[in-house]
CSV table of C-alpha atoms and ligand atoms in Angstrom, one decimal:
chain,number,residue,atom,x,y,z
K,300,MET,CA,-202.3,103.5,126.0
K,301,THR,CA,-202.1,102.0,122.5
K,302,SER,CA,-198.9,101.6,120.4
K,303,GLU,CA,-200.5,104.7,118.6
K,304,ASP,CA,-199.8,106.6,121.7
K,305,VAL,CA,-196.3,105.6,121.7
K,306,PHE,CA,-195.7,106.9,118.1
K,307,LYS,CA,-197.4,110.2,118.7
K,308,LYS,CA,-195.6,110.9,121.9
K,309,ASN,CA,-193.6,114.3,121.7
K,310,ILE,CA,-189.9,113.6,122.7
K,311,MET,CA,-189.4,116.9,124.2
K,312,GLU,CA,-191.8,116.0,127.1
K,313,LEU,CA,-189.0,113.4,127.9
K,314,VAL,CA,-186.0,115.7,127.3
K,315,ILE,CA,-183.9,117.1,130.1
K,316,PRO,CA,-183.7,120.9,129.0
K,317,ALA,CA,-180.4,122.5,128.1
K,318,ASP,CA,-180.2,124.7,131.2
K,319,LYS,CA,-180.2,121.5,133.6
K,320,VAL,CA,-177.6,119.5,131.5
K,321,ALA,CA,-174.0,119.6,132.9
K,322,HIS,CA,-171.8,120.6,129.9
K,323,VAL,CA,-168.2,121.9,129.1
K,324,GLN,CA,-166.7,123.9,126.2
K,325,SER,CA,-164.3,122.5,123.6
K,326,ILE,CA,-161.5,124.9,124.7
K,327,ASN,CA,-161.7,124.0,128.3
K,328,PRO,CA,-158.7,122.2,129.9
K,329,LEU,CA,-159.2,118.4,130.5
K,330,GLU,CA,-158.7,119.0,134.0
K,331,HIS,CA,-161.8,121.4,134.2
K,332,ALA,CA,-163.8,118.6,132.4
K,333,LEU,CA,-162.7,115.8,134.9
K,334,LEU,CA,-163.8,118.1,137.9
K,335,VAL,CA,-167.2,118.7,136.4
K,336,LEU,CA,-167.6,114.9,135.6
K,337,MET,CA,-166.6,114.1,139.3
K,338,LYS,CA,-168.7,116.7,140.9
K,339,THR,CA,-171.9,115.7,139.0
K,340,GLY,CA,-171.1,112.0,138.9
K,341,TYR,CA,-172.0,111.6,135.4
K,342,SER,CA,-170.0,109.3,133.1
K,343,ALA,CA,-170.4,111.5,130.0
K,344,ILE,CA,-171.6,115.0,129.3
K,345,PRO,CA,-172.0,117.1,126.2
K,346,VAL,CA,-169.4,119.5,124.9
K,347,LEU,CA,-170.8,122.9,123.4
K,348,ASP,CA,-169.2,126.0,121.7
K,349,ARG,CA,-170.1,129.6,122.8
K,350,ASP,CA,-173.2,129.8,120.6
K,351,SER,CA,-174.7,126.5,122.3
K,352,ARG,CA,-173.9,124.3,119.4
K,353,LEU,CA,-173.0,120.7,119.9
K,354,GLN,CA,-169.4,119.8,119.4
K,355,GLY,CA,-169.1,116.4,120.9
K,356,VAL,CA,-169.2,114.3,124.1
K,357,ILE,CA,-166.5,113.9,126.8
K,358,SER,CA,-166.4,111.2,129.4
K,359,LYS,CA,-164.1,110.0,132.2
K,360,THR,CA,-163.2,107.1,130.0
K,361,LEU,CA,-162.1,109.4,127.1
K,362,ILE,CA,-160.1,111.8,129.4
K,363,LEU,CA,-158.3,108.8,131.2
K,364,ASN,CA,-157.4,107.1,127.8
K,365,ASN,CA,-156.2,110.3,126.6
K,366,ILE,CA,-153.6,111.0,129.4
K,367,VAL,CA,-152.4,107.2,129.9
K,368,GLY,CA,-149.0,106.8,129.0
K,369,ILE,CA,-146.8,103.5,128.7
K,370,GLU,CA,-145.8,103.4,132.4
K,371,ARG,CA,-148.5,105.2,134.2
K,372,ILE,CA,-151.4,107.5,133.9
K,373,GLU,CA,-149.9,111.1,133.2
K,374,TYR,CA,-152.0,113.2,135.3
K,375,GLU,CA,-149.9,116.4,134.6
K,376,LYS,CA,-151.5,116.2,131.0
K,377,LEU,CA,-154.8,117.1,132.5
K,378,GLY,CA,-153.7,120.7,132.7
K,379,GLU,CA,-151.9,120.7,129.3
K,380,ARG,CA,-154.7,119.4,127.0
K,381,ILE,CA,-158.1,120.7,126.1
K,382,VAL,CA,-161.4,118.9,125.8
K,383,GLU,CA,-161.3,119.3,122.1
K,384,SER,CA,-158.3,116.8,121.9
K,385,ALA,CA,-160.2,114.0,123.8
K,386,MET,CA,-163.9,114.5,123.0
K,387,LYS,CA,-166.0,112.1,120.6
K,388,LYS,CA,-167.1,114.0,117.7
K,389,ASN,CA,-170.6,113.4,116.0
K,390,PRO,CA,-172.4,112.1,118.9
K,391,PRO,CA,-175.9,110.6,118.6
K,392,LEU,CA,-178.5,113.5,117.7
K,393,LEU,CA,-182.2,114.0,117.1
K,394,ARG,CA,-184.1,117.0,116.2
K,395,VAL,CA,-186.9,118.5,118.3
K,396,GLY,CA,-189.7,117.1,115.9
K,397,ASP,CA,-188.4,113.5,115.7
K,398,ASP,CA,-190.6,110.6,116.8
K,399,LEU,CA,-190.2,108.5,119.8
K,400,LEU,CA,-189.6,105.4,118.0
K,401,SER,CA,-186.4,106.8,116.3
K,402,ALA,CA,-185.3,107.7,119.9
K,403,ILE,CA,-185.8,104.3,121.3
K,404,LYS,CA,-184.0,102.8,118.4
K,405,LEU,CA,-180.9,105.2,118.9
K,406,SER,CA,-180.8,104.7,122.7
K,407,ILE,CA,-180.2,101.1,122.3
K,408,ASP,CA,-176.6,101.8,121.9
K,409,HIS,CA,-176.1,105.1,123.5
K,410,ALA,CA,-176.7,106.1,127.3
K,411,PHE,CA,-178.2,109.5,126.2
K,412,ILE,CA,-179.1,111.4,122.9
K,413,CYS,CA,-178.4,115.0,122.2
K,414,ILE,CA,-181.3,117.2,121.0
K,415,GLU,CA,-181.1,120.1,118.7
K,416,ASP,CA,-183.5,122.5,117.0
K,417,ASP,CA,-183.7,123.2,113.2
K,418,LYS,CA,-181.1,125.8,113.5
K,419,GLY,CA,-178.7,123.4,115.3
K,420,ILE,CA,-178.9,125.1,118.6
K,421,PHE,CA,-178.5,122.5,121.6
K,422,GLN,CA,-181.9,122.0,123.3
K,423,GLY,CA,-181.1,119.3,125.8
K,424,ILE,CA,-180.6,115.4,126.2
K,425,LEU,CA,-182.8,112.4,126.3
K,426,PRO,CA,-181.2,109.9,128.7
K,427,ARG,CA,-182.3,106.3,128.7
K,428,SER,CA,-183.8,106.7,132.1
K,429,SER,CA,-186.7,109.0,130.6
K,430,LEU,CA,-187.5,106.5,127.9
K,431,LEU,CA,-187.5,103.5,130.1
K,432,LYS,CA,-189.7,105.4,132.5
K,433,PHE,CA,-192.3,106.1,129.9
K,434,LEU,CA,-192.1,102.6,128.4
K,435,ASN,CA,-192.7,101.3,131.9
K,436,HIS,CA,-195.9,103.2,132.3
K,437,TYR,CA,-197.0,102.4,128.8
K,438,LEU,CA,-196.6,98.6,129.5
K,439,ARG,CA,-198.4,98.8,132.8
K,440,ASP,CA,-201.6,100.2,131.6
B,102,MET,CA,-196.3,90.6,119.8
B,103,THR,CA,-198.9,91.4,122.5
B,104,SER,CA,-198.1,92.9,125.9
B,105,GLU,CA,-198.8,89.3,127.2
B,106,ASP,CA,-195.6,88.2,125.3
B,107,VAL,CA,-193.6,91.0,127.2
B,108,PHE,CA,-194.6,89.7,130.6
B,109,LYS,CA,-193.9,86.1,129.6
B,110,LYS,CA,-190.4,86.8,128.2
B,111,ASN,CA,-187.7,85.0,130.2
B,112,ILE,CA,-185.2,87.6,131.2
B,113,MET,CA,-182.2,85.1,130.9
B,114,GLU,CA,-182.6,85.5,127.1
B,115,LEU,CA,-181.5,89.1,127.4
B,116,VAL,CA,-178.9,88.6,130.1
B,117,ILE,CA,-175.0,88.9,129.4
B,118,PRO,CA,-173.7,85.6,131.0
B,119,ALA,CA,-171.2,85.8,133.8
B,120,ASP,CA,-168.2,84.6,131.6
B,121,LYS,CA,-168.7,87.6,129.4
B,122,VAL,CA,-169.0,90.2,132.3
B,123,ALA,CA,-165.8,92.1,133.1
B,124,HIS,CA,-165.5,92.0,137.0
B,125,VAL,CA,-163.0,92.5,139.9
B,126,GLN,CA,-162.7,91.2,143.5
B,127,SER,CA,-163.2,93.3,146.7
B,128,ILE,CA,-159.6,92.5,147.7
B,129,ASN,CA,-158.1,93.9,144.5
B,130,PRO,CA,-156.2,97.3,144.7
B,131,LEU,CA,-158.1,100.4,143.4
B,132,GLU,CA,-155.4,100.4,140.7
B,133,HIS,CA,-156.2,97.2,139.3
B,134,ALA,CA,-160.0,98.1,139.1
B,135,LEU,CA,-159.3,101.4,137.3
B,136,LEU,CA,-157.1,99.6,134.7
B,137,VAL,CA,-159.8,97.0,134.0
B,138,LEU,CA,-162.4,99.8,133.7
B,139,MET,CA,-160.0,101.6,131.3
B,140,LYS,CA,-159.2,98.6,129.2
B,141,THR,CA,-163.0,97.6,128.8
B,142,GLY,CA,-164.1,101.2,128.5
B,143,TYR,CA,-167.1,100.4,130.9
B,144,SER,CA,-168.3,103.0,133.4
B,145,ALA,CA,-169.0,100.3,136.1
B,146,ILE,CA,-168.7,96.5,136.5
B,147,PRO,CA,-169.7,94.1,139.2
B,148,VAL,CA,-167.3,93.2,142.2
B,149,LEU,CA,-167.4,89.4,143.1
B,150,ASP,CA,-165.9,87.3,145.8
B,151,ARG,CA,-163.9,84.1,145.2
B,152,ASP,CA,-167.2,81.9,145.3
B,153,SER,CA,-168.7,84.1,142.5
B,154,ARG,CA,-171.1,85.9,144.9
B,155,LEU,CA,-171.9,89.6,144.3
B,156,GLN,CA,-170.1,92.1,146.6
B,157,GLY,CA,-171.0,95.3,145.1
B,158,VAL,CA,-170.3,97.5,142.0
B,159,ILE,CA,-167.2,99.7,141.3
B,160,SER,CA,-166.9,102.5,138.8
B,161,LYS,CA,-164.7,105.3,137.5
B,162,THR,CA,-166.6,107.8,139.5
B,163,LEU,CA,-166.5,105.8,142.7
B,164,ILE,CA,-162.7,105.3,142.4
B,165,LEU,CA,-161.9,109.0,141.5
B,166,ASN,CA,-164.1,110.3,144.3
B,167,ASN,CA,-162.5,107.9,146.7
B,168,ILE,CA,-159.0,109.1,146.1
B,169,VAL,CA,-159.8,113.0,145.7
B,170,GLY,CA,-157.9,115.1,148.3
B,171,ILE,CA,-158.4,118.8,149.3
B,172,GLU,CA,-155.8,120.0,146.7
B,173,ARG,CA,-155.6,117.4,144.2
B,174,ILE,CA,-156.5,113.9,143.1
B,175,GLU,CA,-154.2,111.7,145.1
B,176,TYR,CA,-153.3,109.1,142.6
B,177,GLU,CA,-150.8,107.3,145.0
B,178,LYS,CA,-153.9,106.2,146.9
B,179,LEU,CA,-154.7,103.9,144.0
B,180,GLY,CA,-152.1,101.5,145.1
B,181,GLU,CA,-152.8,101.7,148.8
B,182,ARG,CA,-156.6,101.2,148.9
B,183,ILE,CA,-158.8,98.1,147.9
B,184,VAL,CA,-162.1,97.9,145.9
B,185,GLU,CA,-163.9,97.1,148.9
B,186,SER,CA,-163.3,100.6,150.4
B,187,ALA,CA,-164.8,102.5,147.4
B,188,MET,CA,-167.4,100.0,146.0
B,189,LYS,CA,-171.1,100.6,146.2
B,190,LYS,CA,-172.7,97.8,148.2
B,191,ASN,CA,-176.2,96.3,147.7
B,192,PRO,CA,-176.5,96.9,143.8
B,193,PRO,CA,-179.8,96.4,142.1
B,194,LEU,CA,-180.4,92.6,141.9
B,195,LEU,CA,-182.8,90.2,140.3
B,196,ARG,CA,-183.0,86.5,140.5
B,197,VAL,CA,-183.2,84.2,137.4
B,198,GLY,CA,-187.0,83.6,137.4
B,199,ASP,CA,-188.0,87.2,137.9
B,200,ASP,CA,-190.2,88.7,135.2
B,201,LEU,CA,-189.3,91.2,132.4
B,202,LEU,CA,-191.6,93.9,133.8
B,203,SER,CA,-189.7,93.9,137.1
B,204,ALA,CA,-186.5,94.3,135.0
B,205,ILE,CA,-187.8,97.3,133.1
B,206,LYS,CA,-188.8,99.1,136.3
B,207,LEU,CA,-185.6,98.5,138.1
B,208,SER,CA,-183.6,99.6,134.8
B,209,ILE,CA,-185.2,103.0,135.1
B,210,ASP,CA,-182.4,104.1,137.6
B,211,HIS,CA,-179.6,101.6,137.0
B,212,ALA,CA,-177.5,101.2,134.0
B,213,PHE,CA,-177.4,97.5,134.5
B,214,ILE,CA,-178.9,94.9,136.9
B,215,CYS,CA,-176.9,92.1,138.4
B,216,ILE,CA,-178.7,88.6,138.3
B,217,GLU,CA,-178.1,85.7,140.8
B,218,ASP,CA,-179.5,82.2,141.0
B,219,ASP,CA,-181.6,81.0,144.1
B,220,LYS,CA,-178.2,80.0,145.8
B,221,GLY,CA,-176.8,83.6,145.3
B,222,ILE,CA,-174.3,82.6,142.7
B,223,PHE,CA,-173.7,85.5,140.1
B,224,GLN,CA,-175.2,84.7,136.8
B,225,GLY,CA,-174.5,87.8,134.7
B,226,ILE,CA,-175.9,91.3,134.1
B,227,LEU,CA,-179.0,92.8,132.4
B,228,PRO,CA,-177.9,96.1,130.7
B,229,ARG,CA,-180.3,98.6,129.5
B,230,SER,CA,-179.2,98.2,125.9
B,231,SER,CA,-180.6,94.6,125.9
B,232,LEU,CA,-184.0,95.7,127.3
B,233,LEU,CA,-184.3,98.6,124.9
B,234,LYS,CA,-183.4,96.3,121.9
B,235,PHE,CA,-186.2,94.0,122.9
B,236,LEU,CA,-188.7,96.7,123.4
B,237,ASN,CA,-187.8,98.3,120.1
B,238,HIS,CA,-188.6,95.0,118.4
B,239,TYR,CA,-191.7,94.7,120.4
B,240,LEU,CA,-193.0,98.1,119.4
B,241,ARG,CA,-192.3,97.7,115.7
B,242,ASP,CA,-194.3,94.6,115.4
X,92,LIG,N1,-176.8,112.4,139.9
X,92,LIG,C1,-177.7,111.4,139.7
X,92,LIG,N2,-178.9,111.3,140.1
X,92,LIG,C2,-179.8,110.3,139.8
X,92,LIG,N3,-179.5,109.3,139.0
X,92,LIG,C3,-178.2,109.3,138.4
X,92,LIG,C4,-177.3,110.2,138.7
X,92,LIG,N4,-176.2,110.0,138.0
X,92,LIG,C5,-176.4,108.9,137.4
X,92,LIG,N5,-177.6,108.4,137.7
X,92,LIG,C6,-178.3,107.2,137.3
X,92,LIG,O1,-177.3,106.3,136.6
X,92,LIG,C7,-177.4,106.2,135.3
X,92,LIG,C8,-176.1,106.2,134.5
X,92,LIG,O2,-175.6,107.6,134.7
X,92,LIG,P1,-174.3,108.0,133.8
X,92,LIG,O3,-173.7,109.0,134.5
X,92,LIG,O4,-173.4,106.7,133.6
X,92,LIG,O5,-174.8,108.3,132.4
X,92,LIG,C9,-175.7,109.5,132.3
X,92,LIG,C10,-174.8,110.7,132.0
X,92,LIG,O6,-173.8,110.6,131.2
X,92,LIG,C11,-175.9,111.6,131.1
X,92,LIG,N6,-176.6,112.5,131.9
X,92,LIG,C12,-177.8,112.3,132.5
X,92,LIG,N7,-178.3,113.5,133.1
X,92,LIG,C13,-177.3,114.5,132.8
X,92,LIG,C14,-177.4,115.9,133.0
X,92,LIG,N8,-178.4,116.5,133.8
X,92,LIG,N9,-176.4,116.6,132.5
X,92,LIG,C15,-175.4,115.9,131.8
X,92,LIG,N10,-175.3,114.6,131.5
X,92,LIG,C16,-176.3,113.8,132.0
X,92,LIG,O7,-176.7,110.7,130.6
X,92,LIG,C17,-176.5,109.3,130.9
X,92,LIG,C18,-177.7,108.6,131.2
X,92,LIG,O8,-178.5,109.0,132.2
X,92,LIG,P2,-179.8,108.3,132.7
X,92,LIG,O9,-180.5,109.2,133.6
X,92,LIG,O10,-180.5,107.5,131.6
X,92,LIG,O11,-179.1,107.1,133.6
X,92,LIG,C19,-178.4,107.5,134.8
X,92,LIG,C20,-179.2,107.5,136.1
X,92,LIG,O12,-180.3,106.5,136.1
X,93,LIG,N1,-167.3,98.1,124.7
X,93,LIG,C1,-168.4,98.7,124.2
X,93,LIG,N2,-168.8,98.0,123.2
X,93,LIG,C2,-170.1,98.4,122.7
X,93,LIG,N3,-171.0,99.3,123.3
X,93,LIG,C3,-170.6,99.8,124.5
X,93,LIG,C4,-169.4,99.4,125.1
X,93,LIG,N4,-169.1,100.1,126.0
X,93,LIG,C5,-170.2,101.0,126.2
X,93,LIG,N5,-171.1,100.7,125.2
X,93,LIG,C6,-172.4,101.3,125.1
X,93,LIG,O1,-172.4,102.5,126.0
X,93,LIG,C7,-173.5,102.1,126.9
X,93,LIG,C8,-173.0,102.7,128.2
X,93,LIG,O2,-171.8,102.1,128.7
X,93,LIG,P1,-171.3,102.1,130.2
X,93,LIG,O3,-169.9,101.7,130.2
X,93,LIG,O4,-171.5,103.7,130.6
X,93,LIG,O5,-172.4,101.4,131.0
X,93,LIG,C9,-172.3,99.9,131.1
X,93,LIG,C10,-171.3,99.2,131.9
X,93,LIG,O6,-171.1,99.8,133.1
X,93,LIG,C11,-172.1,97.8,132.1
X,93,LIG,N6,-171.7,96.7,131.1
X,93,LIG,C12,-172.1,96.5,129.9
X,93,LIG,N7,-171.5,95.4,129.3
X,93,LIG,C13,-170.7,94.9,130.4
X,93,LIG,C14,-169.8,93.7,130.5
X,93,LIG,N8,-169.6,92.9,129.4
X,93,LIG,N9,-169.0,93.6,131.5
X,93,LIG,C15,-169.2,94.4,132.6
X,93,LIG,N10,-170.0,95.5,132.6
X,93,LIG,C16,-170.8,95.8,131.5
X,93,LIG,O7,-173.4,98.0,131.9
X,93,LIG,C17,-173.7,99.4,131.5
X,93,LIG,C18,-174.7,99.4,130.5
X,93,LIG,O8,-174.4,98.8,129.3
X,93,LIG,P2,-175.3,98.9,128.1
X,93,LIG,O9,-174.9,97.9,127.1
X,93,LIG,O10,-176.7,99.0,128.4
X,93,LIG,O11,-174.8,100.4,127.5
X,93,LIG,C19,-173.6,100.6,126.9
X,93,LIG,C20,-173.5,100.3,125.5
X,93,LIG,O12,-174.6,100.7,124.7
């Protein structure tokens, strides 16, 4: 493989498709989001609206920081607050036709990148593990 | 840069040194570990013993899964249990003299790799962000 091959690689071959990505909706209670994160074991997952458009990203860190009070972690807030109040808006994003080099650069500071099509519909995520697996093959040949 | 340069690169140039790595001890209560994870914002951190030897890795996921009961998350267990009861033993490990290609391969399935010297003393961690930053430079030249 030459570095030419890296630049021409279609990122969709490395993307986890939307139907295999754990996600929640912005109107869900924080408790529901925490249970999905615990059941899947993921640190962070995308937040979508009913039309499969990306709203943000929610994580165990964001949820716990949202309910921590002065004296203790106020667990009863999990049922009272919704995902929208704790999620990170404007997560790192790429479009279906973007090149692999842009994906590698963006993945330096983000554990995964959300992918959408040109109408803004969520298509899946590109996690660092997929990029590293591809680069490992590329360097070994 | 040629692929020769990648193979010769010393991983210690990419490692976060031990004094900059947030960590806890295996005898600390889970509550202490959760507060360190919340304050730093990290998903997972190394667990060391008093002689700076690696014991394992602890994460928000491991702590929450350790205290979840049938009906609810049993938060009172945070003060009763210690890190050792929840941590993952035998985390991914490299030695100071190991090569970069071994680090890339190991980082496919792990967010960070712990580094120790030939006496087993913890030297720091190699996070995926460091590897991706190096690879991004390598591919762009
Ligand atoms: N159930 C599991 N099975 C196998 N390996 C697992 C795993 N859970 C975590 N890992 C490993 O640990 C890495 C960090 O996971 P984390 O949950 O912090 O961070 C994950 C998670 O926040 C998110 N993610 C990955 N797959 C997802 C999915 N299917 N749905 C939603 N989010 C996902 O993307 C981040 C980066 O994922 P990446 O694969 O690069 O890196 C993953 C993967 O290598
Ligand atoms: N406070 C912060 N400032 C800037 N960026 C931040 C950050 N916290 C997280 N990030 C970004 O998010 C990525 C995932 O962080 P996470 O905490 O899940 O996963 C982290 C964390 O579990 C651990 N880690 C990183 N630096 C650490 C340190 N100084 N001490 C202990 N653990 C560390 O290694 C994993 C991978 O780190 P990596 O740098 O590849 O990837 C980090 C980094 O790109």
